[in-house]
CSV table of C-alpha atoms and ligand atoms in Angstrom, one decimal:
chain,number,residue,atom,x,y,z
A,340,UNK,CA,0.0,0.0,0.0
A,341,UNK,CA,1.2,3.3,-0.8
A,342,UNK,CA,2.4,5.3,2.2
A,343,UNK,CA,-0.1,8.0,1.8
A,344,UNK,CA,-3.0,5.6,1.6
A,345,UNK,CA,-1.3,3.7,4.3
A,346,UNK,CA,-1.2,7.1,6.3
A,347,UNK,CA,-4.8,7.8,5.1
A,348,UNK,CA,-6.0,4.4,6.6
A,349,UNK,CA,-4.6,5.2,10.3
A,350,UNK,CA,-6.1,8.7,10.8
A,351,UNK,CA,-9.8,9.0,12.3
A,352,UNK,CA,-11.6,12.2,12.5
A,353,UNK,CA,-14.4,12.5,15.4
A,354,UNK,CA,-16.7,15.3,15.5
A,355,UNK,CA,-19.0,15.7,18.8
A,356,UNK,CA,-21.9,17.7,19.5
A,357,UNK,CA,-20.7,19.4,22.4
A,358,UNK,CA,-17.6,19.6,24.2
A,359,UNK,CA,-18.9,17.5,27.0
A,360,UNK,CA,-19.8,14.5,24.4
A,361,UNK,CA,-16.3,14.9,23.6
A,362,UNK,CA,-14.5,14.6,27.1
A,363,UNK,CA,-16.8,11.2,27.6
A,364,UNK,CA,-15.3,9.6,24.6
A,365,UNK,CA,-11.7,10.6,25.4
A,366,UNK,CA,-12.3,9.2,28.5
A,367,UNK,CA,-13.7,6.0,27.2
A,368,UNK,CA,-11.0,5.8,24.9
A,369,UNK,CA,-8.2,6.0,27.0
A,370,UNK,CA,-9.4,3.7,29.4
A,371,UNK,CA,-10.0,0.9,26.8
A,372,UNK,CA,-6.1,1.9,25.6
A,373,UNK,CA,-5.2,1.4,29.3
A,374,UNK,CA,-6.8,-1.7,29.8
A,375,UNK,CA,-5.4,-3.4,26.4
A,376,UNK,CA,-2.0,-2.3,27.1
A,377,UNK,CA,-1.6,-3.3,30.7
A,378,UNK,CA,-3.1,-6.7,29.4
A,379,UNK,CA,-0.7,-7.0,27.0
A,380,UNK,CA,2.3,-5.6,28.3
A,381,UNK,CA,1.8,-4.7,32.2
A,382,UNK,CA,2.1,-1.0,31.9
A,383,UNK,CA,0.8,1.7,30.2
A,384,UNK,CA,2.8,5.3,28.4
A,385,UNK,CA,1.1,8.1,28.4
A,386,UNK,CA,2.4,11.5,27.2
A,387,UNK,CA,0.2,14.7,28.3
A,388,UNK,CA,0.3,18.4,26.8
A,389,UNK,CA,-0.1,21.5,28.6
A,390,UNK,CA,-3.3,23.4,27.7
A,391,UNK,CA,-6.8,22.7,27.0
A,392,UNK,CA,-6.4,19.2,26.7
A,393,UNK,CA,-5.9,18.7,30.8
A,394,UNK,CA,-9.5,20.2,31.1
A,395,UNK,CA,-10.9,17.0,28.4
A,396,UNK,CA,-9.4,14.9,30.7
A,397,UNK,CA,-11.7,15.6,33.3
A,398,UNK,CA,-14.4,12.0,33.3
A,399,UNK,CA,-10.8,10.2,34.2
A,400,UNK,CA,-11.3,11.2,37.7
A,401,UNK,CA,-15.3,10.6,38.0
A,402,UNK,CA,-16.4,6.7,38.2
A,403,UNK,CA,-16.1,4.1,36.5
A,404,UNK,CA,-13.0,5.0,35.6
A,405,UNK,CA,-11.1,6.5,39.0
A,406,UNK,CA,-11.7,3.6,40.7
A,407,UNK,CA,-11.3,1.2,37.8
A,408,UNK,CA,-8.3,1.6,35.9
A,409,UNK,CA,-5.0,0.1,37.2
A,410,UNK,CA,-3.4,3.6,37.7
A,411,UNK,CA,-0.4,1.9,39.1
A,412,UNK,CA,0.3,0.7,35.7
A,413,UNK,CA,0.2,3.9,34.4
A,414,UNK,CA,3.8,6.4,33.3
A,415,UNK,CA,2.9,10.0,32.8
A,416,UNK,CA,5.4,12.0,30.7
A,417,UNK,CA,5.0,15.7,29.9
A,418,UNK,CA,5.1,15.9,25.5
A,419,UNK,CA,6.5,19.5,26.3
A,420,UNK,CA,6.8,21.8,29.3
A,421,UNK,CA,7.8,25.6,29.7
A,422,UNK,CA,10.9,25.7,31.8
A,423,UNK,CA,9.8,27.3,34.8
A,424,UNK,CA,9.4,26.1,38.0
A,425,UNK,CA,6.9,23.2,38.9
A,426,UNK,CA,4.8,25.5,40.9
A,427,UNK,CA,4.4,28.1,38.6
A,428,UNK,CA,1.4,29.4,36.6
A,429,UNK,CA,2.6,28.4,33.0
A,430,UNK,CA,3.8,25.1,34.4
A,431,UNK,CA,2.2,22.4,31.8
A,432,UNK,CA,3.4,20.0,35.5
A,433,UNK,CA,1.4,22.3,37.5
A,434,UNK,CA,-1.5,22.6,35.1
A,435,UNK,CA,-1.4,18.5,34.9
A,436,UNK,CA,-0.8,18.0,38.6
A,437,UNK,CA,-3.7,20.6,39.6
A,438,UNK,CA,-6.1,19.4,37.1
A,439,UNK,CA,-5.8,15.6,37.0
A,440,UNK,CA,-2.8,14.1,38.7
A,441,UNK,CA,-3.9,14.9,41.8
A,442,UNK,CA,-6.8,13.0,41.6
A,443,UNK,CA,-5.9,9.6,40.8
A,444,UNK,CA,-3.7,7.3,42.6
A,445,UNK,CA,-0.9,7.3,40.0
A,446,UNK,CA,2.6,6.5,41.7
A,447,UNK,CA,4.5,9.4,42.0
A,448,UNK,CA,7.8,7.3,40.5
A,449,UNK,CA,6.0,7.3,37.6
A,450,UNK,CA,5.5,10.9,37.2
A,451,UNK,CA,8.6,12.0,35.0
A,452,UNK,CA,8.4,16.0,35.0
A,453,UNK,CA,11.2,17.9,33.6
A,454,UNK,CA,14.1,19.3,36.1
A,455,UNK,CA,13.1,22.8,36.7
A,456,UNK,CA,16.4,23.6,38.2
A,457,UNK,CA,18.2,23.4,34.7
A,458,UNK,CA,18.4,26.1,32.0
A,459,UNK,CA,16.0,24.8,28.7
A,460,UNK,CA,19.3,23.0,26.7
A,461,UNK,CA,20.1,21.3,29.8
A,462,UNK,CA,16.6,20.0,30.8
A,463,UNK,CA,16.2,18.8,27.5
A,464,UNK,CA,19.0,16.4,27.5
A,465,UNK,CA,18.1,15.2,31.2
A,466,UNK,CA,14.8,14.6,30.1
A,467,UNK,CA,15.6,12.7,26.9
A,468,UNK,CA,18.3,11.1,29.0
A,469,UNK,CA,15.4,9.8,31.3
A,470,UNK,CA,13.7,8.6,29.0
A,471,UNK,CA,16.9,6.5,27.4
A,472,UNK,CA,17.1,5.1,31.1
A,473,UNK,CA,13.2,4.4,31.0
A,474,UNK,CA,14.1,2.5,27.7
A,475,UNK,CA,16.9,0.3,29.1
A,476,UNK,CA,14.7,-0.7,31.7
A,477,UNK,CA,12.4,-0.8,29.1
A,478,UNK,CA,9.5,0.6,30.3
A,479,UNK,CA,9.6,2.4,27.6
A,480,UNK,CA,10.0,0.1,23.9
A,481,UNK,CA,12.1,1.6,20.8
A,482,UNK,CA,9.7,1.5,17.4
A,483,UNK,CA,11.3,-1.0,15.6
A,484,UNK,CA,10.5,0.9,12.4
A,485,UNK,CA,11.8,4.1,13.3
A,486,UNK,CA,14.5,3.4,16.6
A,487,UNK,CA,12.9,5.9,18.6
A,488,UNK,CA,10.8,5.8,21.4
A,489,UNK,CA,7.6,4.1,20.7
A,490,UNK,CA,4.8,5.9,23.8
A,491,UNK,CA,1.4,4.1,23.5
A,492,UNK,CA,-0.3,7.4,23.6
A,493,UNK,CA,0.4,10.8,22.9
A,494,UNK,CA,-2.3,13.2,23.6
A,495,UNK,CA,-2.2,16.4,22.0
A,496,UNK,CA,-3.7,20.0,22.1
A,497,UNK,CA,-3.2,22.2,19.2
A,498,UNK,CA,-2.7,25.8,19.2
A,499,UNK,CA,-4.7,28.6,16.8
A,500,UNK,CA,-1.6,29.1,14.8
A,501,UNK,CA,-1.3,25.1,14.2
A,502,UNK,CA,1.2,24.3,16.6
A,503,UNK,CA,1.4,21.2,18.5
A,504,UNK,CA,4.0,20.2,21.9
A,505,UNK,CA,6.3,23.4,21.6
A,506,UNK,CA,6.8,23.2,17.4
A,507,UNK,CA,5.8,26.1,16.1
A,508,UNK,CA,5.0,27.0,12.4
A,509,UNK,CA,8.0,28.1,10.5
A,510,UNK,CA,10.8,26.9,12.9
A,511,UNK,CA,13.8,24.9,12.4
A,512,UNK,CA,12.9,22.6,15.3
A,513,UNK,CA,9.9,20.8,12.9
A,514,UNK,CA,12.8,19.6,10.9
A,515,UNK,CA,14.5,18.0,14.1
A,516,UNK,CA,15.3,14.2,13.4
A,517,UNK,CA,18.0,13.0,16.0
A,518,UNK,CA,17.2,14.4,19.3
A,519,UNK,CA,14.5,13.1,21.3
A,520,UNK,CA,13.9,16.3,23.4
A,521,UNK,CA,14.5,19.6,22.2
A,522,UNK,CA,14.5,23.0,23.2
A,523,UNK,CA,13.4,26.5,22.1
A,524,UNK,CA,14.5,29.7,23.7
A,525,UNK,CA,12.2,31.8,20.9
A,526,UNK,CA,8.7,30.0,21.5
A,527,UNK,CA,6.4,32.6,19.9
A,528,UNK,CA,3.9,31.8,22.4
A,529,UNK,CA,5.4,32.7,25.9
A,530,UNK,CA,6.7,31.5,28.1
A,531,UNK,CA,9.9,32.2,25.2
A,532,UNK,CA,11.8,29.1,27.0
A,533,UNK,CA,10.4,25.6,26.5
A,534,UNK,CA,11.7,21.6,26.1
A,535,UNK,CA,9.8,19.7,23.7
A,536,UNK,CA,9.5,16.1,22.2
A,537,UNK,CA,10.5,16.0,18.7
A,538,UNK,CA,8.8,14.9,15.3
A,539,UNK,CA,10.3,11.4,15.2
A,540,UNK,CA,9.1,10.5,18.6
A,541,UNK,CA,5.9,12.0,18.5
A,542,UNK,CA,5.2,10.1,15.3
A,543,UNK,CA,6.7,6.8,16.9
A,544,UNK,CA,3.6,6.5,19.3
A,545,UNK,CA,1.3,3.8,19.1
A,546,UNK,CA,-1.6,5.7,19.8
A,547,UNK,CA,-2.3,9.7,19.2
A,548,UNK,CA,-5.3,11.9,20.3
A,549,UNK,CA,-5.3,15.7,19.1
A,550,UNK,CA,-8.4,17.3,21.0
A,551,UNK,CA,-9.4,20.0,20.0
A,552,UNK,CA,-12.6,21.9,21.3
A,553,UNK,CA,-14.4,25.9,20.4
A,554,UNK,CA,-14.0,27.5,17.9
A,555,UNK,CA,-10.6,29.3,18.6
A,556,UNK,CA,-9.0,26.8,16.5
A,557,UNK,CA,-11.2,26.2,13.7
A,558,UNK,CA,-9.1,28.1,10.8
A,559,UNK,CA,-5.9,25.6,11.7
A,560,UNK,CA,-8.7,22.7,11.7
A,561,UNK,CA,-9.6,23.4,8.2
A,562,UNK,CA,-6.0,23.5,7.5
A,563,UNK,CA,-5.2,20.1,8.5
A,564,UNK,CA,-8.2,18.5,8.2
A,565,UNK,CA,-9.6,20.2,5.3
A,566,UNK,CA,-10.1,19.2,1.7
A,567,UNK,CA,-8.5,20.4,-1.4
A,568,UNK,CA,-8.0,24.2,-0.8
A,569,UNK,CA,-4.8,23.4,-1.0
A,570,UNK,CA,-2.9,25.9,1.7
A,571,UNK,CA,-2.9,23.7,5.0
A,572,UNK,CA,-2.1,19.7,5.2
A,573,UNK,CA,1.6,19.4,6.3
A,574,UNK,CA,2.9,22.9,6.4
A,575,UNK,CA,1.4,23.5,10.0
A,576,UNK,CA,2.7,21.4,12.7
A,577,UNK,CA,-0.5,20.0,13.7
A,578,UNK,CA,-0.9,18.8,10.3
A,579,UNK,CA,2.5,16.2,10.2
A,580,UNK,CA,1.6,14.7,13.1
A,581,UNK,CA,0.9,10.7,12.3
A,582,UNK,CA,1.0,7.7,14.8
A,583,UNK,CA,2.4,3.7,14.1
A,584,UNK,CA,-0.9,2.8,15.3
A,585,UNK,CA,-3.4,5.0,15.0
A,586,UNK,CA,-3.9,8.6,15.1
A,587,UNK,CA,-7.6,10.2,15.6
A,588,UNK,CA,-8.4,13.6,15.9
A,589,UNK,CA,-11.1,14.0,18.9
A,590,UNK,CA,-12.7,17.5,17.5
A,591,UNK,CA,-16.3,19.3,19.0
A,592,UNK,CA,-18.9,21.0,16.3
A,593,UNK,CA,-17.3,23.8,16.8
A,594,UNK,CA,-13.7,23.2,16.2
A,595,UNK,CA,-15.0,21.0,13.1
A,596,UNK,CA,-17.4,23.8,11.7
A,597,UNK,CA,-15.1,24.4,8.8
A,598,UNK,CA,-14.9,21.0,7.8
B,2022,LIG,O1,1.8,26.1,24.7
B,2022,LIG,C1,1.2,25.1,24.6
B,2022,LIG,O2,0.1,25.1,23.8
B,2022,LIG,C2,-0.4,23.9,23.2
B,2022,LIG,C3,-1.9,24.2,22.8
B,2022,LIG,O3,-2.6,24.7,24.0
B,2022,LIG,P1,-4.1,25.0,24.0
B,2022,LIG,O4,-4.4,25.7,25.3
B,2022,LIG,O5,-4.4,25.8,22.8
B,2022,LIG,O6,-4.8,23.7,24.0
B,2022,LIG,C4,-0.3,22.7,24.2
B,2022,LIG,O7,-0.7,21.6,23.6
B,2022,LIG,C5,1.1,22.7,24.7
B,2022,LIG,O8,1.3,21.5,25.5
B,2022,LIG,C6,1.4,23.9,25.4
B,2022,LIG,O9,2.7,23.9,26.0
């Protein structure tokens, strides 16, 4: 199969009434992800963004699934984070922690944050560096198409400009393809200074979930998602994200009304 078509075949688009609709499917979603996994290999990777996303995360931590899922199982690993201190306001940590961390009984072991004692080049290569270690004891598996980390699920916001994790339209770091972790010192969104997976890991993941809710969004949503215009696709960030397994694009009416 071509790649394309082959690309074509692993991308789902879901479009829910209301925002609400749309955090009870993510919910369900990741919990039958949690269950398979931890079936089938006794653990489960999961990479959170900053942002919106945290909020559509919110039926986790209600029943069935707070006291359901084997949260034990779980690794929670931050697909970027601003580097500023864990308690601060533009903390994607802080934002997690506050939001949904705190309410389930994941181990705190299993909680990799970055360093915020280290300056943004040097958090980056502790972080990817924990992650190698996280490898070797192989909690975390390589792809063995691509050699680099292989999460089971990445789950993604996506800014108005397009942007996903901390890769902005236009910059060099999209074109990244050896380090795991990056940083930026010139984010265009503040904070300026930010550690971020790269391309070849994000795309490595089993699984991928870009959520994306209101209507703040919807121009980049056309972008991506939309057909034959001819100026979006894969020059936005948002738009070369693709998973190994799966990728599918959890969107509300109003993020999809230019579709
Ligand atoms: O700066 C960031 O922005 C994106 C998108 O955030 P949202 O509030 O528009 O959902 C987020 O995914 C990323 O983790 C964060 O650092």
């Amino acid at each position: 199969m071509a790649a394309a078509e082959e690309m074509k075949k692993k991308k789902k688009v879901e479009i829910f009434d209301t925002e609400e609709e749309l955090a009870v499917s993510l919910a369900r979603y990741i919990a039958d992800l949690s269950v398979d996994f931890i079936r089938s290999r006794g653990s489960f990777t999961v990479v959170l963004s900053g942002g919106y996303l945290i909020h559509n995360l919110r039926k986790l931590k209600e029943p069935p699934y707070v006291g359901s899922l084997d949260w034990s199982k779980w690794h929670v690993f931050w697909l970027d984070e601003r580097v500023v201190p864990k308690g601060h306001p533009d903390s994607n940590y802080k934002l997690a922690f506050d939001g949904f961390l705190s309410y389930v009984p994941i181990p705190v072991e299993n909680v990799y944050a970055i360093n915020d004692a280290l300056p943004a080049e040097g958090a980056a290569e502790d972080y990817e560096n924990c992650v190698r270690q996280l490898v070797t004891k192989k909690v975390v598996p390589l792809s063995t198409i691509t050699g680099f980390p292989a999460f089971d699920l990445m789950l993604l916001g996506m800014g108005p400009d397009g942007h996903v994790a901390s890769l902005f339209p236009g910059h060099p770091l999209l074109n990244e393809n050896e380090r795991w972790v990056t940083y930026i010192k010139d984010s265009p969104k503040p904070p300026p200074e930010r550690i971020t997976f790269t391309f070849p890991v994000i795309n490595s993941s089993k699984y991928i979930a870009v959520v994306v809710a209101g209507p703040g969004e919807v121009e980049a949503v056309r972008k991506v998602l939309g057909s034959g215009d001819g100026d979006g696709h894969d020059s936005l960030p948002a738009g070369m994200v693709s998973a190994e397994g799966e990728l599918t694009w959890f969107l509300d009416k109003d993020a999809a009304s230019k579709l």
